[in-house]
CSV table of C-alpha atoms and ligand atoms in Angstrom, one decimal:
chain,number,residue,atom,x,y,z
A,1,MET,CA,236.6,91.2,123.6
A,2,THR,CA,234.2,93.5,125.8
A,3,ASP,CA,232.1,91.7,128.1
A,4,GLU,CA,229.4,94.3,127.5
A,5,LEU,CA,226.0,92.8,126.1
A,6,THR,CA,226.1,94.4,122.6
A,7,PRO,CA,227.4,93.5,119.3
A,8,GLU,CA,231.3,93.3,118.6
A,9,THR,CA,232.4,95.3,115.9
A,10,PRO,CA,235.5,94.8,113.8
A,11,ALA,CA,238.8,97.0,113.8
A,12,GLU,CA,238.0,100.7,113.0
A,13,GLU,CA,239.9,101.1,110.1
A,14,GLU,CA,237.7,97.5,108.7
A,15,GLN,CA,234.3,98.9,109.8
A,16,PRO,CA,231.6,99.1,106.7
A,17,ILE,CA,230.0,102.2,106.2
A,18,LYS,CA,227.3,101.7,108.7
A,19,GLN,CA,227.4,99.8,112.0
A,20,ARG,CA,224.3,98.6,112.9
A,21,LYS,CA,222.9,96.9,116.3
A,22,ASN,CA,221.6,93.5,116.6
A,23,GLY,CA,220.1,93.6,120.2
A,24,LEU,CA,221.8,91.7,122.8
A,25,TYR,CA,225.2,90.0,121.9
A,26,PRO,CA,227.6,87.6,124.4
A,27,GLY,CA,230.9,88.2,124.4
A,28,VAL,CA,233.0,86.1,122.0
A,29,SER,CA,236.0,83.9,122.8
A,30,ASP,CA,239.0,83.9,120.7
A,31,GLU,CA,238.7,80.1,120.0
A,32,LEU,CA,235.2,80.9,118.5
A,33,ALA,CA,236.3,84.1,116.9
A,34,ALA,CA,239.3,81.8,115.2
A,35,ASN,CA,236.5,78.9,114.6
A,36,MET,CA,234.2,81.4,112.7
A,37,LYS,CA,237.1,82.5,110.2
A,38,SER,CA,237.1,79.3,108.0
A,39,GLY,CA,235.2,76.2,106.9
A,40,TRP,CA,233.2,78.1,104.5
A,41,ALA,CA,232.2,76.9,101.2
A,42,ASP,CA,233.4,79.5,98.3
A,43,THR,CA,230.1,80.3,96.7
A,44,GLU,CA,230.9,82.9,94.2
A,45,LEU,CA,228.8,82.9,90.9
A,46,ARG,CA,231.0,82.8,88.3
A,47,GLU,CA,228.4,82.3,85.1
A,48,LEU,CA,226.2,85.1,85.5
A,49,GLU,CA,224.1,86.6,82.5
A,50,PRO,CA,223.3,90.3,82.8
A,51,ILE,CA,220.2,91.8,84.1
A,52,GLU,CA,217.4,92.1,81.3
A,53,GLN,CA,217.5,95.8,81.4
A,54,ALA,CA,221.2,96.4,81.3
A,55,PRO,CA,221.4,97.4,78.0
A,56,ASN,CA,218.5,100.0,78.6
A,57,ALA,CA,220.1,101.0,81.5
A,58,ALA,CA,223.2,101.9,79.7
A,59,ARG,CA,221.4,103.9,77.0
A,60,ARG,CA,220.0,106.1,80.0
A,61,ARG,CA,224.1,106.5,81.2
A,62,ALA,CA,225.1,107.5,77.6
A,63,ALA,CA,222.1,110.1,77.3
A,64,LEU,CA,223.1,111.5,81.1
A,65,SER,CA,226.8,111.4,80.2
A,66,ALA,CA,226.3,113.3,76.8
A,67,ARG,CA,223.8,115.7,78.5
A,68,PHE,CA,226.9,116.8,81.4
A,69,PRO,CA,230.4,116.4,79.5
A,70,GLY,CA,233.0,117.1,81.3
A,71,GLU,CA,231.0,116.8,84.9
A,72,ARG,CA,231.4,114.2,87.8
A,73,LEU,CA,228.0,112.8,88.4
A,74,VAL,CA,226.9,111.2,91.9
A,75,ILE,CA,223.6,109.0,91.8
A,76,PRO,CA,223.0,107.7,95.3
A,77,ALA,CA,220.6,104.4,95.6
A,78,GLY,CA,219.9,105.6,99.5
A,79,ASN,CA,220.7,104.3,103.0
A,80,LEU,CA,218.7,102.2,105.5
A,81,LYS,CA,216.4,104.6,107.3
A,82,THR,CA,215.8,104.0,111.0
A,83,ARG,CA,212.4,103.0,111.6
A,84,SER,CA,213.0,103.0,115.7
A,85,ASN,CA,216.0,102.0,117.7
A,86,ASP,CA,217.6,99.2,115.8
A,87,THR,CA,214.9,98.3,113.5
A,88,GLU,CA,215.0,99.9,109.9
A,89,TYR,CA,212.1,100.6,107.2
A,90,SER,CA,212.2,98.3,104.6
A,91,PHE,CA,214.2,99.7,101.8
A,92,ARG,CA,213.5,100.9,98.6
A,93,ALA,CA,216.2,102.6,95.9
A,94,SER,CA,216.2,106.1,94.9
A,95,THR,CA,214.2,106.0,91.0
A,96,GLU,CA,217.1,107.9,90.1
A,97,TYR,CA,219.8,105.1,90.8
A,98,VAL,CA,217.5,102.4,89.5
A,99,TYR,CA,216.6,104.0,86.5
A,100,LEU,CA,220.0,104.2,85.5
A,101,THR,CA,221.7,100.7,86.9
A,102,GLY,CA,218.6,98.5,87.4
A,103,ASP,CA,220.2,97.7,90.8
A,104,GLN,CA,218.0,98.2,94.0
A,105,THR,CA,221.0,97.8,96.3
A,106,ASP,CA,221.3,100.1,99.5
A,107,ASP,CA,224.3,102.0,100.0
A,108,SER,CA,225.2,101.9,96.5
A,109,VAL,CA,226.2,105.1,94.5
A,110,LEU,CA,226.8,105.3,90.7
A,111,VAL,CA,229.4,108.0,89.9
A,112,LEU,CA,229.9,109.1,86.0
A,113,GLU,CA,233.6,110.4,86.1
A,114,PRO,CA,234.2,112.5,83.2
A,115,ARG,CA,237.5,111.2,81.1
A,116,ALA,CA,240.6,113.5,80.6
A,117,ASP,CA,239.0,114.9,77.3
A,118,ALA,CA,235.3,115.4,78.0
A,119,ALA,CA,234.5,114.6,74.3
A,120,ASP,CA,235.3,111.1,75.7
A,121,GLY,CA,232.2,110.7,77.9
A,122,HIS,CA,232.8,109.1,81.6
A,123,GLU,CA,233.9,106.5,83.1
A,124,GLU,CA,231.3,104.6,85.1
A,125,THR,CA,231.5,103.0,88.2
A,126,ILE,CA,229.2,101.7,91.0
A,127,TYR,CA,230.7,102.0,94.6
A,128,ARG,CA,228.8,99.6,97.0
A,129,LEU,CA,229.3,97.4,99.7
A,130,PRO,CA,231.0,93.8,98.9
A,131,ARG,CA,230.8,90.7,100.6
A,132,SER,CA,231.1,90.5,103.9
A,133,ASN,CA,234.9,90.0,105.2
A,134,ARG,CA,235.1,86.5,107.2
A,135,GLU,CA,238.8,87.0,108.3
A,136,ASN,CA,237.8,90.4,110.5
A,137,GLY,CA,234.6,88.5,112.0
A,138,GLU,CA,232.5,91.4,110.1
A,139,PHE,CA,230.1,88.8,108.6
A,140,TRP,CA,228.9,87.8,111.8
A,141,LEU,CA,229.6,90.3,114.2
A,142,ASN,CA,228.5,93.3,112.2
A,143,GLY,CA,224.8,94.3,111.9
A,144,MET,CA,225.3,94.6,107.9
A,145,GLY,CA,227.1,91.5,107.8
A,146,GLU,CA,225.8,89.3,105.4
A,147,LEU,CA,225.1,86.8,108.0
A,148,TRP,CA,222.1,89.4,109.7
A,149,VAL,CA,221.4,90.6,106.2
A,150,GLY,CA,221.3,88.3,103.7
A,151,ARG,CA,224.1,87.2,101.0
A,152,ARG,CA,225.5,90.1,98.9
A,153,HIS,CA,226.7,89.9,95.1
A,154,SER,CA,230.4,90.4,95.4
A,155,LEU,CA,231.6,93.1,93.1
A,156,ALA,CA,232.6,90.9,90.3
A,157,GLU,CA,229.4,89.6,90.3
A,158,SER,CA,227.6,92.7,90.2
A,159,GLU,CA,229.8,93.6,87.4
A,160,ALA,CA,228.7,90.7,85.7
A,161,LEU,CA,225.1,91.5,86.2
A,162,LEU,CA,224.9,95.4,85.7
A,163,GLY,CA,227.8,95.6,83.3
A,164,VAL,CA,229.1,98.6,85.2
A,165,PRO,CA,232.8,98.4,86.9
A,166,CYS,CA,232.1,97.9,90.7
A,167,LYS,CA,234.3,99.2,93.5
A,168,ASP,CA,234.2,98.9,97.4
A,169,ILE,CA,231.9,101.9,98.2
A,170,ARG,CA,234.5,102.4,101.4
A,171,GLU,CA,236.5,103.9,98.7
A,172,LEU,CA,234.2,106.4,97.4
A,173,ALA,CA,234.7,109.0,100.8
A,174,ASP,CA,238.8,109.5,99.4
A,175,VAL,CA,237.2,109.7,96.0
A,176,LEU,CA,234.9,112.5,96.5
A,177,LYS,CA,237.2,114.6,98.7
A,178,GLU,CA,239.9,114.4,95.9
A,179,ALA,CA,237.8,115.1,93.1
A,180,THR,CA,238.5,118.4,91.3
A,181,GLY,CA,236.0,120.2,88.8
A,182,PRO,CA,232.3,120.3,88.8
A,183,VAL,CA,230.4,117.8,90.4
A,184,ARG,CA,226.5,117.3,90.7
A,185,VAL,CA,224.5,114.9,92.7
A,186,VAL,CA,221.0,113.9,93.3
A,187,ARG,CA,220.0,115.1,96.4
A,188,GLY,CA,217.6,113.3,99.2
A,189,HIS,CA,218.9,110.0,99.5
A,190,ASP,CA,222.5,110.2,100.7
A,191,ALA,CA,223.3,112.3,103.2
A,192,GLY,CA,227.0,111.1,103.7
A,193,ILE,CA,227.6,111.5,100.1
A,194,GLU,CA,226.0,115.0,100.5
A,195,THR,CA,228.2,116.3,103.4
A,196,ALA,CA,231.1,114.7,101.4
A,197,LEU,CA,230.4,116.9,98.6
A,198,THR,CA,229.3,119.9,100.4
A,199,ASP,CA,231.9,122.5,99.1
A,200,LYS,CA,231.5,121.2,95.9
A,201,ILE,CA,228.0,121.4,95.1
A,202,THR,CA,225.3,123.8,94.8
A,203,ALA,CA,221.5,123.4,94.8
A,204,GLU,CA,220.7,124.9,91.5
A,205,ARG,CA,222.9,122.7,89.7
A,206,ASP,CA,221.8,119.3,91.3
A,207,GLU,CA,218.5,120.6,90.5
A,208,GLU,CA,219.3,120.7,86.9
A,209,LEU,CA,220.6,117.2,87.2
A,210,ARG,CA,217.0,115.9,88.9
A,211,VAL,CA,215.1,117.6,86.2
A,212,PHE,CA,217.1,115.7,83.4
A,213,LEU,CA,216.5,112.4,85.1
A,214,SER,CA,212.8,113.4,85.8
A,215,GLU,CA,212.5,114.3,82.0
A,216,ALA,CA,214.0,111.5,80.4
A,217,ARG,CA,211.9,109.2,82.2
A,218,ALA,CA,208.9,110.4,80.3
A,219,VAL,CA,208.8,108.2,77.5
A,220,LYS,CA,209.0,104.6,78.3
A,221,ASP,CA,211.0,101.7,76.7
A,222,ALA,CA,209.5,98.5,75.8
A,223,PHE,CA,210.6,96.9,79.2
A,224,GLU,CA,209.4,99.5,81.0
A,225,ILE,CA,206.0,99.2,79.2
A,226,GLY,CA,206.1,95.6,79.8
A,227,GLU,CA,206.8,96.1,83.6
A,228,LEU,CA,203.8,98.4,83.9
A,229,GLN,CA,201.8,96.0,82.5
A,230,LYS,CA,202.6,93.3,84.9
A,231,ALA,CA,202.2,96.1,87.5
A,232,VAL,CA,198.9,96.6,86.5
A,233,ASP,CA,198.0,92.9,85.6
A,234,SER,CA,199.0,92.1,89.6
A,235,THR,CA,196.9,94.9,90.4
A,236,VAL,CA,193.7,93.4,88.6
A,237,ARG,CA,194.3,90.4,90.7
A,238,GLY,CA,194.8,92.4,94.0
A,239,PHE,CA,191.4,94.2,93.4
A,240,GLU,CA,189.5,90.6,92.7
A,241,ASP,CA,191.0,89.7,95.9
A,242,VAL,CA,189.2,92.6,97.8
A,243,VAL,CA,186.0,92.2,96.2
A,244,LYS,CA,186.0,88.3,97.3
A,245,VAL,CA,186.9,89.6,100.9
A,246,LEU,CA,184.1,92.3,101.4
A,247,ASP,CA,182.1,90.2,103.7
A,248,LYS,CA,185.6,90.0,106.2
A,249,ALA,CA,186.2,93.6,105.6
A,250,GLU,CA,182.6,94.5,106.5
A,251,ALA,CA,182.9,92.4,110.0
A,252,THR,CA,186.5,94.0,110.7
A,253,SER,CA,187.6,97.7,108.8
A,254,GLU,CA,189.5,99.0,106.0
A,255,ARG,CA,192.4,97.5,107.2
A,256,TYR,CA,191.4,94.2,105.9
A,257,ILE,CA,191.1,95.3,102.5
A,258,GLU,CA,194.6,96.9,102.7
A,259,GLY,CA,195.9,93.8,104.2
A,260,THR,CA,194.5,91.4,101.5
A,261,PHE,CA,195.7,94.1,98.6
A,262,PHE,CA,199.3,93.9,100.3
A,263,LEU,CA,199.1,90.0,100.0
A,264,ARG,CA,199.0,90.3,96.1
A,265,ALA,CA,201.7,93.3,96.0
A,266,ARG,CA,204.2,91.7,98.3
A,267,VAL,CA,203.7,87.9,96.7
A,268,GLU,CA,203.7,89.1,93.0
A,269,GLY,CA,205.8,92.0,93.2
A,270,ASN,CA,208.0,94.3,95.4
A,271,ASP,CA,205.4,96.3,97.4
A,272,VAL,CA,202.5,98.7,96.8
A,273,GLY,CA,203.8,101.6,94.6
A,274,TYR,CA,202.3,103.7,97.4
A,275,GLY,CA,199.9,103.7,100.5
A,276,SER,CA,196.7,101.5,99.6
A,277,ILE,CA,193.8,104.1,99.7
A,278,CYS,CA,191.3,101.6,101.4
A,279,ALA,CA,188.2,104.5,101.5
A,280,ALA,CA,184.7,103.0,102.7
A,281,GLY,CA,181.6,105.6,102.9
A,282,PRO,CA,182.6,109.1,103.8
A,283,HIS,CA,186.3,108.5,103.9
A,284,ALA,CA,186.3,108.1,99.6
A,285,THR,CA,186.0,111.9,100.0
A,286,THR,CA,189.4,112.5,101.4
A,287,LEU,CA,192.1,111.9,98.7
A,288,HIS,CA,194.8,110.4,100.4
A,289,TRP,CA,193.1,108.4,102.8
A,290,VAL,CA,195.4,106.2,104.1
A,291,ARG,CA,194.5,105.4,107.7
A,292,ASN,CA,192.2,102.4,106.3
A,293,ASN,CA,190.9,102.1,110.4
A,294,GLY,CA,187.1,102.7,109.6
A,295,GLN,CA,184.1,100.8,109.3
A,296,VAL,CA,183.0,99.0,105.7
A,297,ARG,CA,179.3,99.0,105.4
A,298,SER,CA,176.8,97.3,103.0
A,299,GLY,CA,175.0,100.3,101.4
A,300,ASP,CA,178.2,102.5,101.1
A,301,LEU,CA,180.9,102.7,98.4
A,302,LEU,CA,184.1,101.6,98.7
A,303,LEU,CA,186.8,103.5,96.8
A,304,LEU,CA,190.1,101.6,96.3
A,305,ASP,CA,192.9,103.4,94.8
A,306,ALA,CA,196.0,100.6,95.1
A,307,GLY,CA,199.0,99.5,92.8
A,308,VAL,CA,201.3,96.5,92.8
A,309,GLU,CA,205.1,97.6,92.3
A,310,THR,CA,206.6,95.2,90.4
A,311,ASN,CA,210.4,93.6,91.8
A,312,THR,CA,211.7,96.0,88.8
A,313,LEU,CA,210.1,98.8,91.0
A,314,TYR,CA,207.4,100.0,88.1
A,315,THR,CA,203.8,100.8,89.7
A,316,ALA,CA,200.5,100.9,88.7
A,317,ASP,CA,198.0,103.5,90.1
A,318,VAL,CA,194.5,101.9,89.5
A,319,THR,CA,191.2,103.1,91.6
A,320,ARG,CA,187.7,101.8,91.4
A,321,THR,CA,184.5,102.7,93.6
A,322,LEU,CA,182.6,99.7,94.3
A,323,PRO,CA,179.3,99.7,95.8
A,324,ILE,CA,180.2,97.2,98.8
A,325,ASN,CA,176.6,95.2,98.9
A,326,GLY,CA,177.4,94.9,94.9
A,327,ARG,CA,174.7,97.2,93.7
A,328,TYR,CA,175.0,101.1,93.3
A,329,SER,CA,172.2,102.8,94.6
A,330,ASP,CA,170.2,105.4,92.4
A,331,LEU,CA,171.9,108.3,93.5
A,332,GLN,CA,175.6,106.7,93.8
A,333,ARG,CA,174.8,105.1,90.1
A,334,LYS,CA,174.2,108.6,89.0
A,335,ILE,CA,177.4,110.3,90.5
A,336,TYR,CA,179.3,107.3,89.5
A,337,ASP,CA,178.3,107.6,85.9
A,338,ALA,CA,179.0,110.9,85.5
A,339,VAL,CA,182.5,110.3,86.6
A,340,TYR,CA,182.6,107.5,84.2
A,341,GLU,CA,181.6,109.7,81.4
A,342,ALA,CA,184.2,112.4,82.2
A,343,GLN,CA,186.8,109.7,82.2
A,344,GLU,CA,185.9,108.0,79.0
A,345,ALA,CA,185.9,111.6,77.4
A,346,GLY,CA,189.4,112.1,79.3
A,347,ILE,CA,190.6,109.0,77.4
A,348,ALA,CA,189.5,109.7,74.4
A,349,ALA,CA,191.9,113.0,74.6
A,350,VAL,CA,195.3,110.7,75.0
A,351,LYS,CA,196.8,110.6,71.9
A,352,PRO,CA,200.3,111.8,70.6
A,353,GLY,CA,200.3,115.6,69.8
A,354,ALA,CA,197.7,116.1,72.3
A,355,ALA,CA,198.5,118.6,74.9
A,356,PHE,CA,198.8,117.1,78.4
A,357,ARG,CA,196.3,119.2,80.0
A,358,ASP,CA,193.7,118.1,76.6
A,359,PHE,CA,192.7,115.2,78.9
A,360,HIS,CA,192.0,116.9,82.2
A,361,ASP,CA,190.2,119.8,80.5
A,362,ALA,CA,188.0,117.1,78.6
A,363,SER,CA,187.0,115.6,81.7
A,364,GLN,CA,186.7,118.9,83.6
A,365,ARG,CA,184.0,119.8,81.1
A,366,VAL,CA,181.9,116.7,81.5
A,367,LEU,CA,182.0,117.2,85.0
A,368,THR,CA,181.0,120.7,85.0
A,369,GLU,CA,178.5,119.8,83.0
A,370,LYS,CA,176.8,117.6,85.1
A,371,LEU,CA,177.4,119.9,88.4
A,372,VAL,CA,175.5,122.2,86.8
A,373,GLU,CA,172.7,120.0,85.3
A,374,TRP,CA,172.1,118.8,88.9
A,375,GLY,CA,171.8,122.1,90.0
A,376,LEU,CA,174.8,122.3,92.3
A,377,VAL,CA,176.4,125.4,90.8
A,378,GLU,CA,174.7,128.3,88.9
A,379,GLY,CA,176.1,128.1,84.9
A,380,PRO,CA,176.9,128.3,82.4
A,381,VAL,CA,179.2,125.9,82.2
A,382,GLU,CA,181.7,128.3,80.4
A,383,ARG,CA,181.6,130.8,83.5
A,384,VAL,CA,182.2,127.4,86.3
A,385,LEU,CA,184.8,126.5,84.4
A,386,GLU,CA,186.6,129.6,83.8
A,387,LEU,CA,186.2,130.2,87.4
A,388,GLY,CA,187.3,127.0,88.4
A,389,LEU,CA,184.0,127.0,90.6
A,390,GLN,CA,183.7,122.9,89.9
A,391,ARG,CA,186.8,122.6,91.8
A,392,ARG,CA,185.4,122.5,95.1
A,393,TRP,CA,184.0,119.0,94.2
A,394,THR,CA,186.4,117.9,91.9
A,395,LEU,CA,189.2,118.6,93.8
A,396,HIS,CA,192.5,117.3,91.8
A,397,GLY,CA,194.2,117.4,88.2
A,398,THR,CA,192.8,114.4,86.2
A,399,GLY,CA,196.3,112.3,85.9
A,400,HIS,CA,200.1,112.4,86.0
A,401,MET,CA,202.5,110.4,84.8
A,402,LEU,CA,203.5,106.8,85.8
A,403,GLY,CA,206.5,104.6,85.7
A,404,LEU,CA,208.8,104.0,88.8
A,405,ASP,CA,207.2,106.6,90.6
A,406,VAL,CA,203.5,106.9,90.8
A,407,HIS,CA,203.9,110.3,90.5
A,408,ASP,CA,206.7,110.0,87.8
A,409,CYS,CA,208.6,113.1,86.1
A,410,ALA,CA,207.6,114.8,88.9
A,411,ALA,CA,210.9,117.1,88.8
A,412,ALA,CA,210.0,117.8,85.2
A,413,ARG,CA,209.7,121.4,84.3
A,414,THR,CA,206.5,122.9,83.6
A,415,GLU,CA,206.8,123.3,79.8
A,416,ALA,CA,208.1,119.5,79.2
A,417,TYR,CA,205.1,118.1,81.3
A,418,VAL,CA,202.0,120.0,82.2
A,419,ASN,CA,202.4,122.6,79.0
A,420,GLY,CA,203.9,119.8,77.2
A,421,THR,CA,203.1,117.3,74.6
A,422,LEU,CA,202.1,113.5,74.6
A,423,GLU,CA,204.4,111.0,72.6
A,424,PRO,CA,204.3,107.4,72.4
A,425,GLY,CA,205.8,105.6,74.8
A,426,MET,CA,204.5,108.3,77.7
A,427,VAL,CA,202.2,106.4,80.5
A,428,LEU,CA,199.8,108.1,82.4
A,429,THR,CA,196.6,107.8,84.4
A,430,VAL,CA,193.4,109.4,83.7
A,431,GLU,CA,191.3,109.6,86.8
A,432,PRO,CA,188.5,112.3,87.0
A,433,GLY,CA,186.7,112.0,90.7
A,434,LEU,CA,183.5,113.8,92.3
A,435,TYR,CA,183.7,114.0,96.3
A,436,PHE,CA,181.0,115.6,98.2
A,437,GLN,CA,182.4,116.1,101.8
A,438,ALA,CA,180.4,114.7,104.6
A,439,ASP,CA,180.6,118.4,105.8
A,440,ASP,CA,179.5,120.3,102.9
A,441,LEU,CA,176.3,122.5,103.2
A,442,THR,CA,176.0,123.3,99.4
A,443,VAL,CA,174.9,120.3,98.6
A,444,PRO,CA,171.8,118.2,99.3
A,445,GLU,CA,172.1,116.3,102.2
A,446,GLU,CA,172.1,112.7,100.2
A,447,TYR,CA,175.0,113.3,98.2
A,448,ARG,CA,177.2,113.9,101.3
A,449,GLY,CA,179.9,111.6,102.5
A,450,ILE,CA,179.7,110.2,98.5
A,451,GLY,CA,183.3,110.2,96.9
A,452,VAL,CA,184.0,108.8,93.3
A,453,ARG,CA,187.3,108.3,91.3
A,454,ILE,CA,187.9,105.9,88.8
A,455,GLU,CA,191.7,105.9,87.6
A,456,ASP,CA,193.1,103.7,84.7
A,457,ASP,CA,196.8,103.5,83.4
A,458,LEU,CA,197.2,104.5,80.1
A,459,LEU,CA,199.8,104.0,77.2
A,460,VAL,CA,200.3,106.6,74.5
A,461,THR,CA,200.4,104.7,71.3
A,462,GLU,CA,201.2,105.8,67.8
A,463,ASP,CA,197.6,106.4,66.9
A,464,GLY,CA,196.0,106.8,70.4
A,465,ASN,CA,196.1,104.9,73.5
A,466,ARG,CA,196.1,101.5,75.0
A,467,ASN,CA,194.0,101.4,78.3
A,468,LEU,CA,196.6,98.8,80.3
A,469,SER,CA,193.9,98.5,83.0
A,470,ALA,CA,191.4,97.6,80.6
A,471,ALA,CA,191.0,94.1,82.1
A,472,LEU,CA,189.1,95.9,85.6
A,473,PRO,CA,185.5,96.8,84.7
A,474,ARG,CA,184.7,100.6,84.9
A,475,ARG,CA,181.2,100.8,83.8
A,476,SER,CA,178.5,100.3,86.6
A,477,ASP,CA,176.6,97.6,85.0
A,478,GLU,CA,179.9,95.7,84.4
A,479,VAL,CA,181.5,96.7,87.6
A,480,GLU,CA,178.4,95.0,89.4
A,481,ALA,CA,178.3,92.0,87.0
A,482,TRP,CA,182.3,91.3,88.0
A,483,MET,CA,181.7,91.9,91.4
A,484,ALA,CA,178.6,89.2,91.3
A,485,GLY,CA,180.6,86.8,89.3
A,486,LEU,CA,183.6,86.9,92.2
A,487,THR,CA,181.2,86.8,95.2
A,488,LYS,CA,179.0,84.2,93.7
B,4,LIG,N1,197.2,107.4,94.1
B,4,LIG,C1,197.5,108.7,94.1
B,4,LIG,C2,197.3,109.1,92.9
B,4,LIG,O1,196.1,108.5,92.1
B,4,LIG,O2,197.6,110.1,92.1
B,5,MN,MN1,197.2,108.6,90.3
B,6,MN,MN1,195.9,106.5,92.5
């Protein structure tokens, strides 16, 4: 035992993959060490049912196996990331790992190992940290021990929950070292795994794996659609929470809005799916305003773009632009109603068989017509659209796929996504906006500092679409009535 005021560590060969310090720590007497080994109840859970999405995840792994026969596929969940010194950011497992397992445990890795005859598919294994060893003191002397970070599932429990054989992660380094034949890994989540495979992988082949998993996620199954609806429903409640505390936000800052929405996200879900954009006044013209440290003023607009992420990690992505005092001014309403009209046109273009670009084009056309009508850009509309001149004020694309990632399927090939066709089961946002920067000298002064975006989450159905976020009013008079009802 050392006298140093640092954590004790178990013997070298028994250390888990990562040591974590826990601040100051006194030495341990032999008697205490012996005492801590025993007197603990058997808490093994023996009657576990598989998680709800286990069959869905199994189907996804089967599709992956069929796409890459005869190749070893490595999909890490990722590791904890240091925030500062010995504290970590809250962990969020990689989207690819969650999609293929339904699990979210840090330091886990899914491996698909080809059977001797490639036609027989793959053996599936999840490598992960087992329960902490009590004999060697790891459970209380190591920062990754369960006494510090909480009980983990045993390997047997994990197998029962996930329907995949589980092994100790500490065996994986040797397995990968000895692996022969083609290997692919999903990069960017676990540097240790990538280093262990460095002589066996290429960026190009790994990218093909990432692209496949991105495209595979485009059409959602019934479980995923249910989760996305839950995410949206919580988000709707979060928006209501915000409206109810706008007076408190006025007395403090945009942070009050961020904190209020986060409370709903944390209580009903896992987290927010992305940094909440709580943009009051001219901040609404900054597309990803997440500093949220500005003043909230009566008479200004609040652009709130926020989404709850469920406990299964599916996220909503919703925007409303609200009059902070409950009523749009004439100019705010004119701009808002134009964006609403553009969104209506976009939503009408979301249907199976339509090109993905159609809803963007439909929205852009309406916005362009308005900009020409208001004299902000010289027509005709066709010329403006052809040269893209409206983009000075429309700034971004009109929507994107939504799922485990807010910008889901981002690695998909252009032909499969942006130049692709909508199919039933796809979920996407429709989110046109108009933004007049505070320093834009090309528009009349009264427009400057106004930003409006309206964003909803749409499921493509067999015969059109369903607006998952329809519970949140969009039309300007309905927004006002909804706000009045929440604040009276
Ligand atoms: N919240 C980011 C986006 O709307 O795409
Ligand atoms: Mn979006
Ligand atoms: Mn958004």
